[in-house]
Amino acid sequence: MGDVKDQGHQAPSETLKDITTRVEEFNINHSPSQFDDGESYDEDEEGSENSLDEQEEDKPKSDIKISYFRGDRTFPVITIPDRKMQDLRRRWSDALIVRLPGRFVGYRAMCEQLERVWKPKGPMEVFSVGGDFFTVKLTSTDRSRVLTGCPWTILGSDLRVRRWTEEFFARTDEDIGMLWIRIPDLNVMFHDDEVLMAIVSSFGDLVMVDKKSLGRIVRVLVEVDMKKFAVSRFCLNGKWHDLEF
């Protein structure tokens, strides 16, 4: 029986001693403290189990409840408590929802188009939220500038912009949008927040008032159902006023 080398095999490049030395050096140079924020683990088996138990106890417990409709596990029902809902609302309360009616625009294309037309000074986050809707988070300065500049045109179509709301549902909210409305002959004594809120609430939701327009021709940004909106006049204390778009 011939030598191993004679059968076409090469001798191992490392001896068992070399490998053992290399493993020991690795353990020295990569102590647990480098990976576990300074915490070290007892090599004793019982101690390790206790450490894991303590970690499990330190994990925050969720208040989100899971149940099943009429006990049927194929219909899970998740209930988020008010405390958590308030936190979620706070994170998204200043977000905007945008849509380009009549055109399909992919996520990357929409990001590029919004960057091109809005030119945000700060960071902008865009999220695809179903259908052809996108949720956008901007800095407060950029958000104000975007609302003031409505309407925006992208790829030859008017971009629908609306405020984020937790009731938003892509399947039913496709016609909600914003538009600027001017009230050219409104007496200056009615340039009052409460009065303007009452006027606008008769046909939509007031988003903002162009403060620069007060004392001249009032200009308000209104959120309405674009398909159903047909108001062109309103009566205030017996006098009719026209709306301009």
XYZ file of N, CA and C in Angstrom:
735
model
N 0.867 -1.196 0.000
C 0.000 0.000 0.000
C 0.892 1.230 0.000
N 0.642 2.075 -0.956
C 1.541 3.217 -1.132
C 1.272 4.334 -0.167
N 2.172 5.292 -0.172
C 2.053 6.494 0.646
C 0.898 7.343 0.142
N 0.300 8.155 1.028
C -0.817 9.024 0.649
C -0.428 9.943 -0.474
N 0.782 10.473 -0.459
C 1.223 11.401 -1.490
C 1.261 10.729 -2.844
N 1.537 9.432 -2.847
C 1.638 8.725 -4.120
C 0.278 8.564 -4.778
N -0.837 8.742 -4.026
C -2.167 8.588 -4.593
C -2.709 9.911 -5.122
N -1.897 10.900 -5.268
C -2.314 12.176 -5.869
C -2.883 13.160 -4.879
N -2.827 12.891 -3.579
C -3.357 13.817 -2.567
C -2.222 14.619 -1.972
N -2.536 15.880 -1.630
C -1.527 16.729 -1.002
C -1.653 16.633 0.502
N -0.542 16.735 1.157
C -0.550 16.712 2.612
C -1.231 17.958 3.134
N -1.929 17.890 4.277
C -2.602 19.073 4.843
C -1.610 20.202 5.046
N -2.079 21.425 4.761
C -1.185 22.575 4.866
C -1.015 23.020 6.306
N -1.971 22.615 7.198
C -1.886 23.006 8.597
C -1.949 21.766 9.472
N -1.190 21.775 10.524
C -1.255 20.692 11.486
C -2.342 21.007 12.500
N -2.754 20.035 13.288
C -3.763 20.249 14.318
C -3.305 21.306 15.321
N -2.016 21.334 15.582
C -1.474 22.332 16.498
C -1.648 23.734 15.947
N -1.408 23.893 14.599
C -1.573 25.215 13.973
C -3.014 25.678 14.090
N -3.973 24.789 13.813
C -5.386 25.153 13.850
C -5.799 25.537 15.264
N -5.338 24.748 16.254
C -5.679 25.042 17.648
C -5.151 26.402 18.070
N -3.936 26.722 17.651
C -3.338 28.027 17.972
C -4.149 29.154 17.359
N -4.590 28.966 16.092
C -5.343 30.008 15.389
C -6.711 30.234 16.055
N -7.368 29.157 16.494
C -8.654 29.285 17.174
C -8.497 30.031 18.486
N -7.433 29.736 19.235
C -7.200 30.423 20.505
C -6.964 31.905 20.286
N -6.220 32.241 19.223
C -5.977 33.662 18.923
C -7.285 34.359 18.566
N -8.163 33.672 17.815
C -9.454 34.266 17.454
C -10.284 34.564 18.699
N -10.316 33.610 19.633
C -11.097 33.798 20.850
C -10.575 34.957 21.686
N -9.263 35.138 21.691
C -8.666 36.239 22.453
C -9.024 37.576 21.822
N -8.937 37.646 20.487
C -9.153 38.911 19.772
C -10.615 39.252 19.575
N -11.524 38.283 19.780
C -12.946 38.523 19.570
C -13.712 38.104 20.810
N -13.454 38.790 21.899
C -14.119 38.472 23.153
C -15.583 38.867 23.068
N -16.464 38.285 23.885
C -17.890 38.604 23.837
C -18.186 40.070 24.008
N -17.328 40.807 24.701
C -17.599 42.219 24.946
C -17.628 43.027 23.664
N -16.983 42.548 22.603
C -16.963 43.298 21.348
C -18.284 43.191 20.609
N -19.082 42.187 20.946
C -20.331 41.981 20.250
C -21.547 42.256 21.117
N -21.390 42.282 22.438
C -22.534 42.325 23.327
C -22.518 43.525 24.254
N -22.028 44.662 23.771
C -22.062 45.915 24.517
C -21.473 45.777 25.915
N -20.343 45.054 26.015
C -19.662 44.976 27.293
C -20.161 43.874 28.189
N -21.233 43.143 27.805
C -21.739 42.079 28.645
C -20.975 40.796 28.346
N -20.653 40.037 29.370
C -19.996 38.753 29.183
C -20.911 37.664 29.701
N -20.775 36.466 29.178
C -21.636 35.370 29.540
C -20.851 34.308 30.292
N -21.447 33.804 31.353
C -20.838 32.739 32.136
C -20.863 31.470 31.305
N -19.730 30.802 31.212
C -19.673 29.600 30.416
C -20.383 28.446 31.094
N -20.737 28.612 32.359
C -21.487 27.577 33.052
C -22.871 27.454 32.439
N -23.336 26.241 32.185
C -24.595 26.024 31.468
C -25.766 26.629 32.214
N -25.810 26.452 33.552
C -26.919 26.989 34.335
C -26.920 28.508 34.304
N -25.717 29.097 34.364
C -25.611 30.552 34.312
C -26.109 31.091 32.988
N -25.808 30.402 31.901
C -26.250 30.833 30.581
C -27.766 30.827 30.505
N -28.407 29.801 31.078
C -29.856 29.742 31.044
C -30.465 30.891 31.825
N -29.863 31.235 32.967
C -30.368 32.354 33.761
C -30.262 33.657 33.002
N -29.144 33.843 32.264
C -28.966 35.066 31.485
C -30.046 35.189 30.433
N -30.371 34.073 29.770
C -31.408 34.101 28.745
C -32.765 34.414 29.353
N -33.037 33.853 30.537
C -34.299 34.129 31.200
C -34.432 35.605 31.534
N -33.343 36.218 31.999
C -33.362 37.639 32.328
C -33.609 38.478 31.089
N -33.005 38.082 29.947
C -33.216 38.825 28.707
C -34.676 38.764 28.286
N -35.317 37.584 28.455
C -36.720 37.454 28.102
C -37.577 38.376 28.963
N -37.229 38.491 30.264
C -38.001 39.345 31.158
C -37.831 40.813 30.814
N -36.659 41.199 30.258
C -36.394 42.592 29.937
C -37.126 43.055 28.683
N -37.593 42.116 27.862
C -38.272 42.505 26.633
C -39.587 43.206 26.958
N -39.871 44.363 26.304
C -41.140 45.049 26.567
C -42.314 44.202 26.096
N -43.347 44.130 26.930
C -44.533 43.361 26.575
C -45.482 44.210 25.744
N -46.002 43.643 24.679
C -46.897 44.369 23.786
C -48.314 44.377 24.332
N -49.003 45.527 24.177
C -50.406 45.639 24.575
C -51.343 45.332 23.416
N -50.771 45.085 22.237
C -51.602 44.773 21.071
C -52.242 43.401 21.276
N -53.550 43.358 21.121
C -54.277 42.126 21.398
C -54.661 41.416 20.096
N -54.574 40.090 20.137
C -54.947 39.262 18.990
C -56.054 38.313 19.419
N -57.145 38.335 18.679
C -58.244 37.413 18.938
C -58.700 36.854 17.590
N -59.784 36.102 17.618
C -60.253 35.475 16.380
C -61.764 35.640 16.279
N -62.213 36.035 15.109
C -63.630 36.298 14.878
C -64.432 35.018 15.081
N -65.322 35.064 16.084
C -66.155 33.914 16.423
C -65.334 32.643 16.648
N -64.099 32.846 17.143
C -63.238 31.718 17.449
C -62.615 31.042 16.246
N -62.825 31.592 15.057
C -62.283 31.000 13.826
C -60.874 31.531 13.603
N -59.872 30.672 13.690
C -58.482 31.105 13.595
C -58.086 31.511 12.175
N -58.952 31.330 11.209
C -58.668 31.812 9.848
C -59.063 33.277 9.685
N -59.676 33.871 10.762
C -60.052 35.288 10.733
C -59.492 35.990 11.967
N -58.168 36.259 11.994
C -57.577 36.935 13.154
C -58.038 38.389 13.252
N -58.223 38.857 14.472
C -58.640 40.236 14.747
C -57.577 40.865 15.639
N -56.903 41.912 15.131
C -55.838 42.586 15.884
C -56.356 43.931 16.378
N -56.202 44.194 17.672
C -56.670 45.446 18.265
C -55.487 46.189 18.874
N -55.240 47.415 18.357
C -54.141 48.248 18.857
C -54.695 49.214 19.895
N -54.130 49.269 21.107
C -54.656 50.146 22.164
C -54.449 51.621 21.837
N -55.207 52.469 22.537
C -55.177 53.912 22.272
C -53.782 54.504 22.433
N -53.044 54.053 23.457
C -51.710 54.609 23.687
C -50.811 54.412 22.473
N -50.830 53.216 21.923
C -50.025 52.936 20.748
C -50.547 53.686 19.532
N -51.869 53.791 19.385
C -52.448 54.509 18.254
C -52.049 55.983 18.280
N -52.009 56.579 19.463
C -51.605 57.984 19.570
C -50.163 58.174 19.112
N -49.311 57.222 19.467
C -47.913 57.279 19.051
C -47.804 57.150 17.540
N -48.561 56.241 16.949
C -48.532 56.049 15.497
C -49.059 57.287 14.765
N -50.143 57.875 15.279
C -50.698 59.078 14.653
C -49.689 60.218 14.680
N -48.994 60.351 15.804
C -48.032 61.441 15.948
C -46.919 61.328 14.912
N -46.492 60.115 14.610
C -45.418 59.922 13.634
C -45.820 60.324 12.219
N -47.105 60.177 11.894
C -47.536 60.356 10.506
C -48.460 61.548 10.291
N -48.751 62.303 11.347
C -49.757 63.365 11.250
C -49.413 64.436 10.219
N -48.121 64.638 9.922
C -47.743 65.683 8.968
C -47.414 65.126 7.582
N -47.722 63.858 7.343
C -47.424 63.255 6.039
C -48.465 63.669 4.997
N -48.113 63.494 3.741
C -49.013 63.785 2.619
C -49.243 62.505 1.822
N -50.392 62.440 1.173
C -50.701 61.332 0.273
C -50.849 61.898 -1.132
N -50.165 61.292 -2.097
C -50.200 61.803 -3.464
C -50.623 60.697 -4.426
N -51.167 61.136 -5.546
C -51.626 60.203 -6.578
C -51.647 60.931 -7.907
N -51.323 60.219 -8.974
C -51.369 60.778 -10.320
C -52.493 60.074 -11.070
N -53.689 60.687 -11.114
C -54.849 60.013 -11.719
C -54.635 59.694 -13.202
N -55.116 58.544 -13.589
C -55.090 58.189 -15.007
C -53.762 57.689 -15.527
N -52.746 57.628 -14.658
C -51.437 57.163 -15.104
C -50.833 56.259 -14.049
N -50.239 55.165 -14.504
C -49.515 54.328 -13.569
C -48.071 54.794 -13.514
N -47.610 55.109 -12.315
C -46.232 55.547 -12.111
C -45.611 54.647 -11.055
N -44.527 54.003 -11.384
C -43.843 53.132 -10.439
C -43.202 53.911 -9.315
N -42.765 53.174 -8.304
C -42.200 53.809 -7.113
C -40.987 54.680 -7.436
N -40.032 54.125 -8.170
C -38.812 54.875 -8.469
C -39.106 56.100 -9.322
N -39.997 55.934 -10.295
C -40.355 57.059 -11.161
C -41.039 58.167 -10.363
N -41.918 57.789 -9.416
C -42.595 58.799 -8.613
C -41.596 59.547 -7.734
N -40.658 58.835 -7.138
C -39.621 59.496 -6.328
C -38.858 60.517 -7.160
N -38.471 60.115 -8.360
C -37.704 61.004 -9.232
C -38.514 62.225 -9.640
N -39.806 62.022 -9.940
C -40.651 63.138 -10.365
C -40.915 64.111 -9.217
N -41.141 63.586 -8.023
C -41.360 64.469 -6.874
C -40.105 65.272 -6.553
N -38.948 64.634 -6.646
C -37.683 65.352 -6.447
C -37.539 66.459 -7.489
N -37.947 66.177 -8.698
C -37.776 67.145 -9.802
C -38.680 68.361 -9.635
N -39.962 68.140 -9.307
C -40.894 69.266 -9.263
C -40.921 69.963 -7.902
N -40.746 69.195 -6.821
C -40.805 69.806 -5.496
C -39.469 70.372 -5.051
N -38.376 69.772 -5.516
C -37.032 70.218 -5.128
C -36.914 70.406 -3.612
N -37.156 69.377 -2.829
C -37.104 69.523 -1.367
C -35.712 69.888 -0.875
N -35.664 70.763 0.100
C -34.385 71.175 0.684
C -33.890 70.153 1.703
N -34.830 69.491 2.373
C -34.478 68.495 3.380
C -34.760 67.088 2.881
N -34.668 66.090 3.756
C -34.918 64.704 3.362
C -36.382 64.482 2.999
N -36.606 63.580 2.069
C -37.964 63.218 1.649
C -38.072 61.695 1.643
N -39.111 61.174 2.296
C -39.352 59.737 2.316
C -40.646 59.448 1.565
N -40.605 58.466 0.683
C -41.763 58.108 -0.131
C -42.090 56.635 0.106
N -43.383 56.342 0.323
C -43.822 54.981 0.588
C -44.984 54.638 -0.346
N -44.906 53.512 -1.014
C -46.013 53.028 -1.834
C -47.031 52.379 -0.909
N -48.306 52.822 -0.987
C -49.303 52.362 -0.007
C -50.509 51.698 -0.664
N -50.333 51.172 -1.860
C -51.424 50.458 -2.500
C -52.036 51.242 -3.637
N -52.475 50.502 -4.668
C -53.025 51.167 -5.845
C -51.965 52.055 -6.462
N -52.325 53.282 -6.793
C -51.341 54.231 -7.324
C -51.116 55.377 -6.342
N -51.250 55.086 -5.051
C -51.063 56.091 -4.001
C -49.675 55.967 -3.384
N -49.164 57.118 -2.936
C -47.879 57.169 -2.243
C -48.018 58.089 -1.029
N -47.417 57.681 0.078
C -47.356 58.542 1.255
C -45.973 59.175 1.305
N -45.934 60.487 1.560
C -44.678 61.238 1.510
C -44.477 61.989 2.819
N -43.273 61.856 3.383
C -42.902 62.618 4.570
C -41.830 63.633 4.191
N -42.067 64.883 4.590
C -41.156 65.987 4.292
C -40.871 66.750 5.579
N -39.872 67.621 5.526
C -39.668 68.547 6.631
C -40.831 69.529 6.645
N -41.070 70.178 7.777
C -42.194 71.117 7.886
C -42.075 72.249 6.874
N -40.841 72.704 6.616
C -40.636 73.789 5.648
C -40.989 73.332 4.243
N -40.507 72.155 3.849
C -40.807 71.638 2.513
C -42.289 71.326 2.366
N -42.902 70.812 3.417
C -44.333 70.488 3.359
C -45.160 71.742 3.113
N -44.848 72.803 3.849
C -45.569 74.063 3.676
C -45.399 74.598 2.259
N -44.188 74.481 1.726
C -43.928 74.979 0.373
C -44.676 74.156 -0.672
N -44.771 72.842 -0.444
C -45.499 71.978 -1.375
C -46.978 72.332 -1.388
N -47.566 72.529 -0.209
C -48.987 72.877 -0.140
C -49.255 74.239 -0.764
N -48.381 75.186 -0.505
C -48.550 76.527 -1.071
C -48.467 76.495 -2.585
N -47.673 75.591 -3.130
C -47.472 75.534 -4.578
C -48.484 74.720 -5.350
N -49.469 74.105 -4.659
C -50.493 73.324 -5.356
C -51.265 74.204 -6.345
N -51.686 73.650 -7.497
C -51.517 72.265 -7.941
C -50.162 72.052 -8.634
N -49.693 70.803 -8.616
C -48.451 70.418 -9.265
C -48.757 69.534 -10.471
N -47.937 69.666 -11.508
C -48.128 68.871 -12.719
C -46.944 67.935 -12.904
N -47.240 66.652 -13.072
C -46.221 65.632 -13.311
C -46.596 64.826 -14.548
N -45.686 64.742 -15.495
C -45.905 63.971 -16.721
C -47.202 64.379 -17.417
N -47.494 65.663 -17.374
C -48.665 66.193 -18.075
C -49.983 66.044 -17.337
N -49.974 65.515 -16.116
C -51.208 65.333 -15.349
C -51.098 66.066 -14.013
N -52.264 66.499 -13.498
C -52.286 67.171 -12.199
C -52.079 66.148 -11.084
N -51.128 66.432 -10.206
C -50.841 65.555 -9.082
C -51.862 65.813 -7.981
N -52.553 64.770 -7.563
C -53.486 64.897 -6.446
C -52.698 64.832 -5.143
N -52.883 65.827 -4.308
C -52.193 65.900 -3.022
C -53.239 66.030 -1.929
N -53.094 65.263 -0.871
C -54.004 65.368 0.264
C -53.242 65.094 1.549
N -53.824 65.461 2.654
C -53.209 65.201 3.950
C -53.380 63.736 4.341
N -52.393 63.225 5.098
C -52.507 61.866 5.600
C -53.587 61.800 6.661
N -54.326 60.709 6.676
C -55.298 60.445 7.718
C -55.330 58.955 7.983
N -55.609 58.577 9.219
C -55.608 57.146 9.544
C -56.787 56.428 8.891
N -57.800 57.167 8.468
C -58.943 56.546 7.798
C -58.688 56.315 6.313
N -57.540 56.773 5.819
C -57.259 56.619 4.388
C -57.295 55.151 3.979
N -57.972 54.890 2.860
C -58.052 53.545 2.315
C -58.008 53.675 0.793
N -56.976 53.123 0.184
C -56.712 53.351 -1.242
C -57.890 52.975 -2.133
N -58.666 51.989 -1.741
C -59.751 51.525 -2.609
C -60.914 52.492 -2.692
N -61.087 53.345 -1.668
C -62.267 54.212 -1.633
C -61.935 55.701 -1.682
N -60.683 56.076 -1.495
C -60.335 57.494 -1.365
C -59.642 58.061 -2.595
N -59.845 57.468 -3.756
C -59.059 57.863 -4.917
C -59.410 59.235 -5.469
N -60.556 59.817 -5.082
C -60.968 61.099 -5.663
C -60.736 62.298 -4.739
N -60.127 62.069 -3.565
C -59.863 63.181 -2.643
C -58.608 63.926 -3.098
N -58.689 65.250 -3.118
C -57.544 66.064 -3.518
C -57.661 67.477 -2.968
N -56.658 68.297 -3.255
C -56.637 69.684 -2.763
C -56.683 70.660 -3.923
N -57.277 71.804 -3.689
C -57.233 72.880 -4.663
C -57.299 74.226 -3.945
N -56.677 75.218 -4.567
C -56.713 76.580 -4.041
C -57.973 77.268 -4.565
N -58.675 77.932 -3.654
C -59.900 78.659 -4.005
C -59.746 80.112 -3.589
N -60.155 81.016 -4.470
C -60.115 82.447 -4.171
C -61.539 82.955 -3.976
N -61.698 83.856 -3.002
C -62.994 84.505 -2.767
C -62.779 85.995 -3.012
N -62.978 86.456 -4.241
C -62.524 87.793 -4.640
C -63.257 88.970 -4.007
N -64.539 88.809 -3.641
C -65.301 89.974 -3.170
C -65.731 89.853 -1.719
N -64.935 89.159 -0.924
C -65.280 88.995 0.485
C -64.840 90.217 1.276
N -65.779 90.811 2.002
C -65.487 92.003 2.803
C -64.376 91.701 3.802
N -63.485 92.672 3.999
C -62.310 92.460 4.839
C -62.670 92.090 6.270
N -63.865 92.478 6.738
C -64.235 92.139 8.117
C -64.457 90.638 8.287
N -64.621 89.917 7.160
C -64.806 88.470 7.226
C -63.491 87.704 7.055
N -62.378 88.430 6.992
C -61.070 87.778 6.902
C -60.658 87.313 8.306
N -61.443 86.432 8.829
C -61.313 85.951 10.206
C -61.248 84.428 10.170
N -60.384 83.850 11.006
C -60.195 82.395 10.973
C -61.499 81.637 11.178
N -62.295 82.048 12.146
C -63.541 81.335 12.441
C -64.524 81.448 11.274
N -64.605 82.631 10.687
C -65.525 82.833 9.562
C -65.076 82.027 8.346
N -63.777 82.076 8.054
C -63.266 81.344 6.897
C -63.427 79.837 7.082
N -63.235 79.357 8.309
C -63.429 77.943 8.597
C -64.875 77.531 8.330
N -65.815 78.384 8.735
C -67.234 78.087 8.515
C -67.573 78.073 7.033
N -67.027 79.029 6.282
C -67.298 79.096 4.838
C -66.796 77.833 4.145
N -65.544 77.496 4.410
C -64.926 76.361 3.732
C -65.570 75.042 4.144
N -65.933 74.901 5.422
C -66.511 73.638 5.891
C -67.852 73.338 5.234
N -68.457 74.331 4.581
C -69.727 74.090 3.896
C -69.542 73.284 2.614
N -68.285 73.180 2.124
C -68.063 72.397 0.896
C -66.782 71.569 0.911
N -65.993 71.634 1.985
C -64.758 70.850 2.040
C -64.065 71.013 3.379
N -62.808 70.611 3.437
C -62.010 70.729 4.660
C -60.896 71.743 4.443
N -60.811 72.733 5.337
C -59.781 73.763 5.223
C -58.422 73.183 5.594
N -57.452 73.342 4.706
C -56.087 72.886 4.957
C -55.239 74.041 5.457
N -55.284 75.153 4.746
C -54.527 76.319 5.170
C -55.066 77.565 4.486
N -54.791 78.714 5.105
C -55.151 80.020 4.541
C -53.868 80.709 4.103
N -53.885 81.261 2.910
C -52.734 82.028 2.446
C -52.742 83.360 3.196
N -51.911 83.439 4.232
C -51.912 84.632 5.087
C -51.558 85.899 4.314
N -50.782 85.742 3.251
C -50.409 86.912 2.459
C -51.613 87.491 1.714
N -52.659 86.661 1.555
C -53.831 87.127 0.811
C -54.814 87.886 1.697
N -54.672 87.759 3.012
C -55.601 88.442 3.907
C -55.465 89.951 3.763
N -56.609 90.617 3.752
C -56.616 92.063 3.513
C -56.743 92.375 2.029
N -56.634 91.337 1.192
C -56.820 91.510 -0.258
C -57.855 90.477 -0.716
N -57.514 89.632 -1.698
C -58.408 88.567 -2.138
C -58.052 87.304 -1.368
N -58.993 86.804 -0.583
C -58.729 85.643 0.263
C -58.465 84.413 -0.597
N -57.440 83.666 -0.213
C -57.056 82.443 -0.928
C -56.905 81.329 0.103
N -57.655 80.228 -0.095
C -57.637 79.122 0.865
C -57.370 77.813 0.128
N -56.631 76.930 0.810
C -56.378 75.602 0.262
C -57.387 74.652 0.896
N -58.152 73.963 0.038
C -59.273 73.147 0.499
C -59.113 71.706 0.023
N -59.478 70.759 0.888
C -59.468 69.346 0.528
C -60.907 68.923 0.258
N -61.141 68.396 -0.946
C -62.509 68.052 -1.356
C -62.507 66.746 -2.146
N -63.691 66.214 -2.358
C -63.866 65.096 -3.275
C -63.921 65.686 -4.679
N -62.863 65.491 -5.445
C -62.730 66.157 -6.739
C -63.825 65.743 -7.719
N -64.335 64.532 -7.588
C -65.354 64.054 -8.526
C -66.718 64.658 -8.220
N -67.002 64.891 -6.933
C -68.322 65.391 -6.547
C -68.371 66.897 -6.362
N -67.216 67.531 -6.250
C -67.208 68.965 -5.943
C -67.784 69.773 -7.100
N -68.832 70.559 -6.793
C -69.478 71.358 -7.847
C -69.886 72.741 -7.341
N -69.402 73.129 -6.184
C -69.786 74.421 -5.597
C -69.081 75.558 -6.325
N -69.839 76.582 -6.693
C -69.251 77.751 -7.352
C -69.630 79.055 -6.647
N -70.647 78.979 -5.743
C -71.100 80.177 -5.033
C -71.525 79.793 -3.622
N -71.545 80.783 -2.744
C -72.096 80.588 -1.402
C -72.720 81.898 -0.947
N -73.653 81.801 -0.009
C -74.349 82.980 0.504
C -73.907 83.235 1.935
N -73.462 84.435 2.210
C -73.010 84.821 3.543
C -73.820 86.022 4.003
N -74.607 85.815 5.059
C -75.461 86.886 5.609
C -76.279 87.588 4.515
N -76.876 86.785 3.632
C -77.780 87.324 2.631
C -77.105 87.796 1.343
N -75.776 87.747 1.264
C -75.087 88.192 0.046
C -74.346 87.020 -0.598
N -74.513 86.901 -1.920
C -73.878 85.795 -2.655
C -72.443 86.155 -3.050
N -71.571 85.166 -2.912
C -70.153 85.336 -3.267
C -69.746 84.233 -4.231
N -68.927 84.598 -5.205
C -68.423 83.623 -6.173
C -67.089 83.050 -5.714
N -66.840 81.807 -6.131
C -65.556 81.162 -5.890
C -64.770 81.093 -7.193
N -63.465 81.321 -7.100
C -62.598 81.214 -8.265
C -61.552 80.140 -7.995
N -61.228 79.384 -9.066
C -60.292 78.256 -8.904
C -59.037 78.478 -9.720
